C-alpha cells in the first residue's frame, strides 16, 4: 500500500470543465479525500482560485485541450500534448498512481491500453461496472463496453478484472457467471460455450455457470462476464427499463387522482434512489481495469460532487492496490 | 381473408395441460373467439367434458404426448406422432391455418421451420415479441431468441417479419431500427454494421438507423431488429430489471412505515400492470414468423384464460393474413 496516492485529474474532459472539475478537486483536497493532486491541463495561474493552504498538495501539469467526443479513439495516440495522453503517459512512467477524466470514453480506453499499457498476462482491459442487487449486495458486470468483439479466451482476462473489482467492493471469493440466454450448457452462442470452458479450466476463477438477464440482480450473483457489446447493451437496457417504469408510474399518478398522487409522494424518494442506482452513468466513476494503473472515467456531465467522489474512489483503489489484486490471480 | 379460420391447439404442451387447455378452448369457442378448432391430441371421449352445442365446431386429431422440455429440438422431427409434429404438418398440408401450443419452444421452432417450412424468400424465421412503450404505443422486437447466431443478410428476413407484425399491431409504415450500443455508424460489431447496409439497401424496408437499449421504449420506435442472442438477453434483462425494481419498492414499503405502505397500496395496481406488461412471457402467445403458417407459442404456465387469448390472437392473425403481409414485402 503506497503511503501517498498520486492522483491525476484531467481538467478538460466533461461538460462542466474546467470550473466544476476544479471545484470538485478543491473539495476533495479540503476534506482529505485525497493526498496529492496532479491537475493535468492546469497552470500556475489557477492558484488564484485555490485556497493557499492547498497549494502544496497540487502540482500543475501543462496540457492541451485537444480531445473531444468527436476525436477518433486511435487519434488520441498522436495527440501527445493532450491531457488524456499526458495523464496516461504519467501512469506508464510511474509518476501517477491513478488518473481520473470525464473526457471521451473511447479516447481514454485507447490511451489506457496503448500509452499506459496492459498488465502482463491480461489480453483485454475492460470496463468493470458496479450494479446494485437484491439485499443491497453489489455485483460487477464486465465488459461494460470497452471491447465490442471478443474471443472466448479473452473471457479469462475479463473474469479476473471482475474478481479484482468485486474484492474491491468487499465481496469475498467472488463467484463468476457468464451472461447467457439459458443456464443449460447447450444454450447460447459458440462464444459463450467456449468461454465457459476457458473459465472452468482456470483454477484461479470460481466459475459457477451461466446466468440469464432476468437473474442479474439475484443475491448470489457476484461477477457477470460478457462481451462488450452484450454488456453495454445490457446496461443500457437496464437504464431504459428503469426510466420507462418511472415515466409510466408518473403518468399513472398524474392521471390517477388525489390518492395516487398521495401514494406517489410517499414513494417518491424510494423511486428516485432506485432509478439513480440503476443508471450506471450515475456512479462517480467507471473503472477501466487491466492496465498498469488506475484509470477512472467520470461521467461527462459530472458536477463538482461527482468529481470529488471519483477522486475519493481513485484514492481508495490506489490504497487497496487494485492493480496488484489482478496480478495476484494471473 | 379466409372465411373460417382453422385453428389447431396442442392439447399436451404446457404445465396445465390438458385440463386448463381444454377449458380455455371451450371458453374461446363459446365466446366466438374462434370458428373451428382442431384439438391435436384429443380423442372423441373428451366430448363428455364439452358442451354438446360446440361439438360441430371441434375436430379431434389423435397424437402422442411425446415431447417435453427435455426433448432436443431436432429430435421432434423424428417424433412424427407427437402433437407438435402433427400440428405443424397439418399447417404444411393446408389443413390448418394456425397452430397454438404451450409446449417446448425449441421443438416448436424446429418443427415450424422444418415440418411446416419457411416462406420462400425468408432465410430465417424468428420470434417477434410485442413490447409496451411510452404513450401506450406498442413496438416489436425481433429476433426474440429463435436464432442465437445470425449473419448480416439474415437481418432482412427479421426486419420483414417485424414489419408484418407491427402492421398486425396497427402500426402504419413501421420504422425499423437495429439494436446497437451507439447510434453513430462507426459503433458496434461487424454484424450490426453490415446488417445496417443490407437494411439500407432494401427499398421495402423503412430503415432509420441504430437504437440503443436505453431508447427501446421511446415513442418513435416501431421495429427493433437484433440477433436472437442479443434479443433474448434484452427481453430477459427488461424482465429482470422490472422485477428488481418492484421487489426493491416492496422492501422500501415494508420498512417504510405506515405512510409508505399507504402510498404503495394506492400505487399497487399501477405497479402490477407495469410489471406484467414488461414480462414478455405474460402475453397470450408469442408469434414465430417466417414460416408458411401461423405458429403461436403460448407460455408454458398458461391458464385457461391465456389459452383462450392465444386462440383469439391466432384467429385474428389468420383473418388479417399475417403470412401474406410478409410475402407482400418480399
mmCIF file of C-alpha atoms in Angstrom, chain B residues 35 65 145 240 252 298:
data_model
loop_
_atom_site.group_PDB
_atom_site.id
_atom_site.type_symbol
_atom_site.label_atom_id
_atom_site.label_comp_id
_atom_site.label_asym_id
_atom_site.label_seq_id
_atom_site.Cartn_x
_atom_site.Cartn_y
_atom_site.Cartn_z
ATOM 1 C CA UNK B 35 -64.751 -20.557 -35.581
ATOM 2 C CA UNK B 65 -47.741 -36.832 -25.853
ATOM 3 C CA UNK B 145 -34.432 -15.863 -29.347
ATOM 4 C CA UNK B 240 -35.162 -8.861 -14.524
ATOM 5 C CA UNK B 252 -38.797 0.011 0.941
ATOM 6 C CA UNK B 298 -48.338 -19.957 -25.566
#
